[in-house]
CSV table of C-alpha atoms in Angstrom, one decimal:
chain,number,residue,atom,x,y,z
A,760,MET,CA,135.6,159.8,126.1
A,761,GLU,CA,133.0,158.0,128.6
A,762,MET,CA,130.8,157.6,125.0
A,763,LEU,CA,133.0,156.1,123.3
A,764,MET,CA,134.1,153.2,126.0
A,765,THR,CA,130.3,152.7,126.1
A,766,MET,CA,129.6,152.2,123.0
A,767,ILE,CA,132.9,149.4,123.4
A,768,SER,CA,131.5,147.9,125.7
A,769,ARG,CA,128.2,146.8,124.4
A,770,ALA,CA,130.2,145.6,121.2
A,771,PHE,CA,132.1,143.6,123.4
A,772,ILE,CA,129.5,142.5,124.7
A,773,GLY,CA,127.6,141.3,121.2
A,774,ILE,CA,130.5,139.9,120.4
A,775,LEU,CA,130.2,137.8,123.3
A,776,ALA,CA,126.7,136.5,122.2
A,777,LEU,CA,128.0,135.5,118.8
A,778,LEU,CA,130.4,133.8,120.5
A,779,ALA,CA,127.3,132.0,122.2
A,780,CYS,CA,125.7,130.4,119.6
A,781,GLY,CA,128.9,129.7,118.0
A,782,PRO,CA,130.2,125.8,117.8
A,783,LEU,CA,132.1,126.0,120.9
A,784,SER,CA,128.1,126.1,122.8
A,785,PRO,CA,126.5,123.1,123.7
A,786,ARG,CA,123.8,124.7,122.1
A,787,ALA,CA,124.8,124.5,118.3
A,788,HIS,CA,124.0,121.5,118.7
A,789,ALA,CA,120.3,121.8,119.9
A,790,GLN,CA,118.7,121.5,116.7
A,791,GLY,CA,117.8,117.5,116.1
A,792,GLN,CA,117.9,115.2,118.1
A,793,ASP,CA,119.3,111.9,117.6
A,794,SER,CA,117.5,108.6,117.6
A,795,THR,CA,118.2,105.0,116.4
A,796,PRO,CA,117.8,103.3,113.4
A,797,GLY,CA,114.7,101.7,113.8
A,798,GLN,CA,112.8,104.3,114.7
A,799,ARG,CA,114.3,106.3,110.8
A,800,ASN,CA,113.1,102.8,109.4
A,801,LEU,CA,110.2,102.9,111.3
A,802,LEU,CA,108.5,105.5,109.6
A,803,ILE,CA,109.8,104.0,106.2
A,804,MET,CA,108.3,100.9,106.5
A,805,ALA,CA,104.4,102.8,108.1
A,806,GLU,CA,105.1,104.2,104.4
A,807,LEU,CA,106.0,101.9,102.2
A,808,LEU,CA,103.6,98.5,104.1
A,809,PRO,CA,100.3,99.4,102.3
A,810,GLY,CA,99.2,98.9,99.2
A,811,ILE,CA,97.3,95.8,96.8
A,812,TYR,CA,99.8,93.1,97.0
A,813,ASP,CA,99.0,89.6,93.9
A,814,ASN,CA,101.4,86.4,93.5
A,815,ALA,CA,99.0,86.0,90.1
A,816,ASN,CA,102.8,86.2,87.8
A,817,GLN,CA,104.0,83.7,90.7
A,818,ASN,CA,100.6,81.2,90.6
A,819,TYR,CA,100.7,81.6,86.1
A,820,PHE,CA,104.0,80.3,86.3
A,821,ASP,CA,104.4,77.4,88.1
A,822,THR,CA,101.5,75.8,86.1
A,823,ARG,CA,103.1,77.2,82.7
A,824,ARG,CA,106.9,75.6,84.1
A,825,ALA,CA,104.6,71.9,85.0
A,826,LEU,CA,105.0,72.1,88.6
A,827,PRO,CA,104.1,69.6,90.4
A,828,GLN,CA,100.5,70.2,92.3
A,829,ALA,CA,102.6,70.5,96.1
A,830,ASP,CA,104.3,72.5,94.8
A,831,ARG,CA,102.8,75.6,92.7
A,832,HIS,CA,101.9,78.5,95.1
A,833,ALA,CA,98.4,79.4,95.7
A,834,ARG,CA,96.6,82.3,94.2
A,835,VAL,CA,97.1,84.6,97.3
A,836,ALA,CA,96.2,88.7,97.2
A,837,THR,CA,96.8,90.6,100.0
A,838,THR,CA,95.1,94.5,100.6
A,839,ILE,CA,97.2,95.8,103.4
A,840,THR,CA,95.5,99.6,104.4
A,841,ARG,CA,96.8,102.2,106.9
A,842,ILE,CA,94.2,102.4,109.9
A,843,ASP,CA,92.9,104.2,112.9
A,844,ALA,CA,92.7,102.3,115.7
A,845,PRO,CA,94.1,103.6,118.9
A,846,ALA,CA,94.1,100.5,121.1
A,847,PHE,CA,96.5,99.9,118.7
A,848,GLY,CA,99.0,102.6,118.8
A,849,PRO,CA,99.5,105.3,116.1
A,850,HIS,CA,101.4,102.8,113.2
A,851,ALA,CA,98.5,100.3,112.7
A,852,PHE,CA,97.0,98.4,109.8
A,853,LEU,CA,94.4,96.2,108.8
A,854,TRP,CA,96.1,93.2,107.0
A,855,VAL,CA,93.4,91.0,104.3
A,856,ASN,CA,94.9,88.2,102.8
A,857,ASN,CA,92.5,86.4,100.0
A,858,THR,CA,93.6,82.7,98.7
A,859,GLU,CA,92.6,80.6,96.7
A,860,THR,CA,91.9,77.4,98.0
A,861,ALA,CA,90.7,73.4,96.3
A,862,ASN,CA,87.4,74.6,98.5
A,863,GLY,CA,87.1,77.6,97.8
A,864,PRO,CA,88.4,81.6,98.7
A,865,LEU,CA,89.4,81.5,102.2
A,866,LYS,CA,89.6,84.7,103.3
A,867,SER,CA,91.2,86.8,106.6
A,868,TYR,CA,92.0,89.4,108.3
A,869,ARG,CA,93.9,90.8,111.0
A,870,ILE,CA,95.9,94.1,112.4
A,871,ALA,CA,99.2,94.6,112.4
A,872,THR,CA,101.3,97.3,114.0
A,873,LEU,CA,105.0,98.5,113.4
A,874,GLN,CA,107.4,100.0,116.7
A,875,ALA,CA,110.6,100.8,116.9
A,876,GLY,CA,112.9,97.9,118.7
A,877,PRO,CA,114.0,96.2,120.0
A,878,GLY,CA,117.3,96.5,119.0
A,879,ALA,CA,118.0,99.5,117.9
A,880,GLU,CA,118.1,99.2,114.1
A,881,GLU,CA,114.8,96.8,114.8
A,882,VAL,CA,110.9,97.7,113.8
A,883,LEU,CA,109.1,94.4,115.2
A,884,MET,CA,105.9,94.1,114.1
A,885,LYS,CA,102.7,92.2,115.7
A,886,HIS,CA,99.8,90.4,114.6
A,887,PHE,CA,97.2,90.8,116.4
A,888,MET,CA,94.4,88.2,113.8
A,889,LYS,CA,90.3,87.8,113.6
A,890,MET,CA,89.8,83.5,114.3
A,891,GLN,CA,86.7,84.4,112.2
A,892,GLY,CA,84.4,86.4,110.5
A,893,GLU,CA,85.8,90.5,109.1
A,894,ILE,CA,87.2,93.4,110.9
A,895,THR,CA,84.8,96.7,109.6
A,896,ALA,CA,85.5,100.0,109.4
A,897,ALA,CA,83.1,100.0,112.4
A,898,ASP,CA,85.1,97.9,114.5
A,899,LEU,CA,88.2,100.0,114.3
A,900,VAL,CA,86.8,103.0,117.1
A,901,SER,CA,86.7,100.4,119.9
A,902,LEU,CA,88.2,96.9,118.6
A,903,LYS,CA,91.2,96.3,121.7
A,904,PRO,CA,94.5,94.3,121.4
A,905,ALA,CA,92.5,91.9,123.5
A,906,ASP,CA,89.9,90.8,121.2
A,907,LEU,CA,92.0,89.3,118.8
A,908,ARG,CA,94.4,86.6,119.1
A,909,ARG,CA,98.9,87.1,119.2
A,910,THR,CA,100.4,84.9,119.6
A,911,ASP,CA,103.9,85.1,122.2
A,912,GLY,CA,107.2,85.2,120.6
A,913,CYS,CA,105.2,85.3,116.4
A,914,ASP,CA,106.1,88.3,116.1
A,915,TYR,CA,108.9,90.1,113.7
A,916,MET,CA,111.9,91.3,113.8
A,917,PHE,CA,112.3,93.8,111.0
A,918,LYS,CA,116.6,94.9,109.5
A,919,ARG,CA,116.9,97.3,106.9
A,920,ARG,CA,118.6,95.0,103.7
A,921,ALA,CA,119.8,95.9,100.6
A,922,ASP,CA,116.1,97.9,98.9
A,923,HIS,CA,114.1,96.3,101.0
A,924,PHE,CA,113.6,95.1,105.1
A,925,ARG,CA,113.2,91.7,106.2
A,926,GLY,CA,111.0,90.3,109.1
A,927,GLN,CA,112.0,86.8,111.0
A,928,GLN,CA,110.1,85.4,113.6
A,929,LEU,CA,112.7,83.8,116.6
A,930,PRO,CA,112.9,80.2,116.9
A,931,ARG,CA,111.0,78.1,117.6
A,932,ALA,CA,109.5,80.7,119.3
A,933,CYS,CA,105.7,80.7,118.2
A,934,GLN,CA,104.6,77.9,119.0
A,935,PHE,CA,100.5,76.9,119.0
A,936,LYS,CA,97.4,74.6,118.1
A,937,TRP,CA,97.2,74.3,114.5
A,938,ASP,CA,94.1,71.5,113.1
A,939,GLY,CA,94.9,70.0,116.0
A,940,ALA,CA,98.6,69.8,116.4
A,941,ASP,CA,101.3,71.2,118.5
A,942,VAL,CA,102.9,73.6,115.7
A,943,TYR,CA,105.6,76.2,115.5
A,944,THR,CA,106.5,78.2,113.3
A,945,ASP,CA,109.9,79.7,111.2
A,946,ASN,CA,108.2,82.8,109.2
A,947,GLU,CA,109.9,85.2,107.5
A,948,ILE,CA,107.8,88.4,105.5
A,949,SER,CA,110.1,90.5,103.0
A,950,LEU,CA,108.6,94.3,101.7
A,951,SER,CA,110.4,96.0,99.4
A,952,ASN,CA,108.8,99.0,96.6
A,953,SER,CA,107.4,95.8,94.1
A,954,SER,CA,106.5,92.9,95.7
A,955,LEU,CA,106.2,91.2,99.8
A,956,TRP,CA,107.7,87.8,100.6
A,957,PHE,CA,106.4,85.9,102.9
A,958,VAL,CA,107.1,82.7,103.8
A,959,ASP,CA,104.7,80.5,105.7
A,960,HIS,CA,106.0,76.8,107.4
A,961,LYS,CA,104.2,74.5,110.6
A,962,PHE,CA,106.6,72.5,111.7
A,963,LEU,CA,104.6,70.0,113.9
A,964,ILE,CA,106.9,70.2,117.6
A,965,LYS,CA,106.9,66.6,118.0
A,966,THR,CA,108.9,65.5,114.7
A,967,GLY,CA,109.8,69.0,113.4
A,968,LYS,CA,108.0,67.8,109.5
A,969,ARG,CA,106.9,70.6,107.7
A,970,ILE,CA,103.0,71.0,106.9
A,971,THR,CA,102.3,73.4,105.3
A,972,GLY,CA,103.8,75.4,102.4
A,973,VAL,CA,105.1,74.3,98.5
A,974,VAL,CA,107.3,71.5,98.9
A,975,SER,CA,110.6,73.6,97.9
A,976,GLY,CA,110.1,75.2,100.5
A,977,GLU,CA,110.0,78.6,97.8
A,978,PRO,CA,107.9,81.9,99.5
A,979,PHE,CA,105.4,83.6,97.9
A,980,TRP,CA,106.1,86.9,96.1
A,981,LEU,CA,103.1,88.7,95.4
A,982,GLU,CA,104.3,91.8,93.2
A,983,ARG,CA,102.4,95.4,94.5
A,984,ALA,CA,99.6,96.5,92.3
A,985,ARG,CA,98.6,100.0,90.9
A,986,VAL,CA,94.7,101.1,90.2
A,987,PHE,CA,93.4,101.7,86.8
A,988,HIS,CA,90.5,103.6,86.1
A,989,CYS,CA,88.7,102.5,82.9
A,990,TYR,CA,85.6,101.7,80.7
A,991,ALA,CA,84.4,100.5,78.3
A,992,ASP,CA,82.2,102.0,75.0
A,993,ILE,CA,80.0,99.6,72.8
A,994,PRO,CA,80.3,100.3,70.0
A,995,GLY,CA,83.6,102.0,70.1
A,996,VAL,CA,83.2,104.8,68.3
A,997,SER,CA,85.9,105.5,66.3
A,998,GLY,CA,87.2,108.5,63.6
A,999,GLY,CA,84.6,111.6,64.8
A,1000,ARG,CA,81.6,108.5,63.7
A,1001,ASP,CA,79.2,110.6,65.1
A,1002,ILE,CA,76.6,107.3,66.1
A,1003,PRO,CA,74.8,106.8,70.3
A,1004,PHE,CA,76.8,104.4,71.8
A,1005,GLN,CA,76.6,103.4,75.7
A,1006,ARG,CA,79.4,103.9,78.5
A,1007,TYR,CA,79.7,101.7,81.0
A,1008,ASP,CA,82.1,104.0,83.3
A,1009,ASN,CA,83.6,104.0,86.8
A,1010,LEU,CA,85.6,100.1,86.2
A,1011,THR,CA,87.9,99.9,88.9
A,1012,VAL,CA,91.2,97.2,88.3
A,1013,HIS,CA,94.5,96.3,89.3
A,1014,ASP,CA,97.4,95.7,88.0
A,1015,ARG,CA,98.5,92.7,89.4
A,1016,GLY,CA,95.9,90.0,88.2
A,1017,GLY,CA,92.9,92.1,89.5
A,1018,GLN,CA,89.8,91.8,86.8
A,1019,VAL,CA,86.2,94.0,86.2
A,1020,TRP,CA,83.0,92.2,84.7
A,1021,PHE,CA,80.1,94.0,83.9
A,1022,LYS,CA,76.5,93.8,82.1
A,1023,THR,CA,75.2,95.3,78.9
A,1024,HIS,CA,72.0,97.1,78.5
A,1025,GLU,CA,71.5,95.2,75.0
A,1026,THR,CA,69.4,92.3,74.9
A,1027,PRO,CA,70.2,90.2,75.1
A,1028,ALA,CA,72.7,91.3,78.0
A,1029,ARG,CA,76.5,90.4,77.7
A,1030,GLU,CA,78.7,89.9,80.1
A,1031,ILE,CA,82.4,91.3,80.1
A,1032,SER,CA,85.4,91.6,82.0
A,1033,ILE,CA,88.3,94.2,81.7
A,1034,LEU,CA,91.7,92.1,83.0
A,1035,LEU,CA,95.0,93.7,84.0
A,1036,ARG,CA,98.2,91.7,84.3
A,1037,ASN,CA,102.1,93.6,84.4
A,1038,VAL,CA,104.3,90.4,83.5
A,1039,THR,CA,106.6,89.7,85.2
A,1040,TRP,CA,108.7,87.2,83.5
A,1041,HIS,CA,109.7,84.2,85.3
A,1042,VAL,CA,110.4,82.6,82.4
A,1043,LEU,CA,112.9,83.2,78.8
A,1044,ASN,CA,110.3,82.6,76.4
A,1045,GLU,CA,112.0,84.6,73.4
A,1046,ALA,CA,115.3,83.0,70.7
A,1047,ASN,CA,118.1,82.3,71.7
A,1048,ASN,CA,118.5,82.6,74.5
A,1049,GLN,CA,117.6,86.8,74.2
A,1050,PHE,CA,116.5,87.9,77.5
A,1051,ASN,CA,111.6,88.3,78.0
A,1052,ARG,CA,110.8,92.4,79.0
A,1053,ASN,CA,108.1,92.6,81.4
A,1054,SER,CA,104.9,93.3,79.7
A,1055,LEU,CA,101.9,95.7,80.8
A,1056,VAL,CA,98.7,93.9,79.1
A,1057,MET,CA,95.2,93.9,79.0
A,1058,TYR,CA,92.7,91.1,78.9
A,1059,THR,CA,89.4,91.2,77.5
A,1060,MET,CA,86.7,88.2,77.6
A,1061,GLU,CA,83.0,87.4,77.5
A,1062,ARG,CA,80.9,84.7,79.8
A,1063,LEU,CA,78.8,83.3,76.8
A,1064,PRO,CA,75.6,82.0,77.8
A,1065,ASP,CA,77.1,78.1,78.1
A,1066,GLY,CA,79.0,80.0,80.7
A,1067,THR,CA,82.3,79.4,78.8
A,1068,ILE,CA,84.8,82.2,78.5
A,1069,LYS,CA,85.8,83.7,75.4
A,1070,GLY,CA,88.8,85.8,75.0
A,1071,TYR,CA,89.6,88.4,72.4
A,1072,PRO,CA,93.1,90.1,71.1
A,1073,TYR,CA,94.6,91.7,74.3
A,1074,ALA,CA,97.2,95.2,74.3
A,1075,PHE,CA,100.1,95.1,75.1
A,1076,THR,CA,103.0,98.1,76.2
A,1077,ASP,CA,105.8,98.9,78.5
A,1078,PRO,CA,105.1,97.7,82.5
A,1079,GLU,CA,105.3,101.2,83.8
A,1080,ALA,CA,102.5,102.6,81.6
A,1081,THR,CA,100.1,104.8,83.1
A,1082,ARG,CA,96.7,103.9,80.8
A,1083,ILE,CA,96.5,101.6,78.3
A,1084,GLY,CA,93.5,101.2,75.3
A,1085,ILE,CA,92.3,99.2,72.5
A,1086,ASN,CA,89.0,99.6,70.9
A,1087,TYR,CA,87.4,95.9,68.2
A,1088,SER,CA,85.5,98.8,67.0
A,1089,TRP,CA,82.4,96.4,68.2
A,1090,MET,CA,84.1,98.1,72.1
A,1091,LEU,CA,86.5,99.9,73.1
A,1092,VAL,CA,88.2,99.7,76.5
A,1093,ASN,CA,90.8,102.8,77.8
A,1094,CYS,CA,92.1,102.0,81.5
A,1095,ALA,CA,94.4,105.0,83.2
A,1096,ILE,CA,95.9,105.5,86.8
A,1097,THR,CA,94.6,108.6,86.9
A,1098,PRO,CA,91.4,109.0,86.8
A,1099,ARG,CA,89.5,111.1,84.0
A,1100,ASP,CA,87.4,113.4,86.2
A,1101,GLN,CA,90.9,114.0,87.8
A,1102,ALA,CA,92.8,114.2,84.9
A,1103,ARG,CA,94.6,118.2,84.3
A,1104,PRO,CA,94.8,120.2,80.2
A,1105,GLU,CA,98.2,119.9,79.1
A,1106,LEU,CA,100.2,121.2,76.1
């Protein structure tokens, strides 16, 4: 009897232990701890932000549409790279803009940081500007926020909207001097899987007149690019012909208007370029109001001795394609997202 009572007692204690871990116990809710939507959005934005962006299509179609000069968007290419810059926190990015201007190319450097808040659903982006010169990899170890310019009120508050994040500045909060005038900005940045949109509008504080941006006020539309690894063979051997050829390798170019030039080893040397553009159509160009399908296009060109550019026939394929090539017989060009030394055998 005593042994039976001992077994019952032990069973009862086991049941109590199970109940203590069951749905009625507060311990059941300790698997995770809920955070704000902004903290989740922060992690998404930190993955989404890095990339190469270019508005080559917008710039091209502004001209093709014969828009007034004041309403054409300048060509802008932006590279955003996640960096380790201890003084700027765990989510820091080197942001480099390359802009084609009437006075030549203009390059600007900044560090952008992300943090959750201030609102429960928001992500805050701060920009720290390098007013002159570049930011190098060596700078990042010791660089501090105080070494760069950040203007109070110029931060962007991002919220998730459909398939993108939209960041806005507080109205008239971002004020500073620009070309000797007192100005304020009313800017936006939108970020998605496919694109980076931004509005860069400066207004004179005295009159409220907008003095930057295109006349229409339309944002810059920079599309996310993919990097392709290319080579060119001269001549373009095909059909198993066993003849000598020269390979020009390790040519990298992105597919949103990226271009790479190389010189041949011939005498005299020739100067050849490969240009890739993943065309996003801005107008209709088909008969009977039919829809244009976007295409990945490969162009090749040659700079002749007199400086003129000669174009050759081009190749095009589906915009999601990961390889594209062309063979003119005198030259073969092959581009792929996966470098050849990383391509794996397949059946």
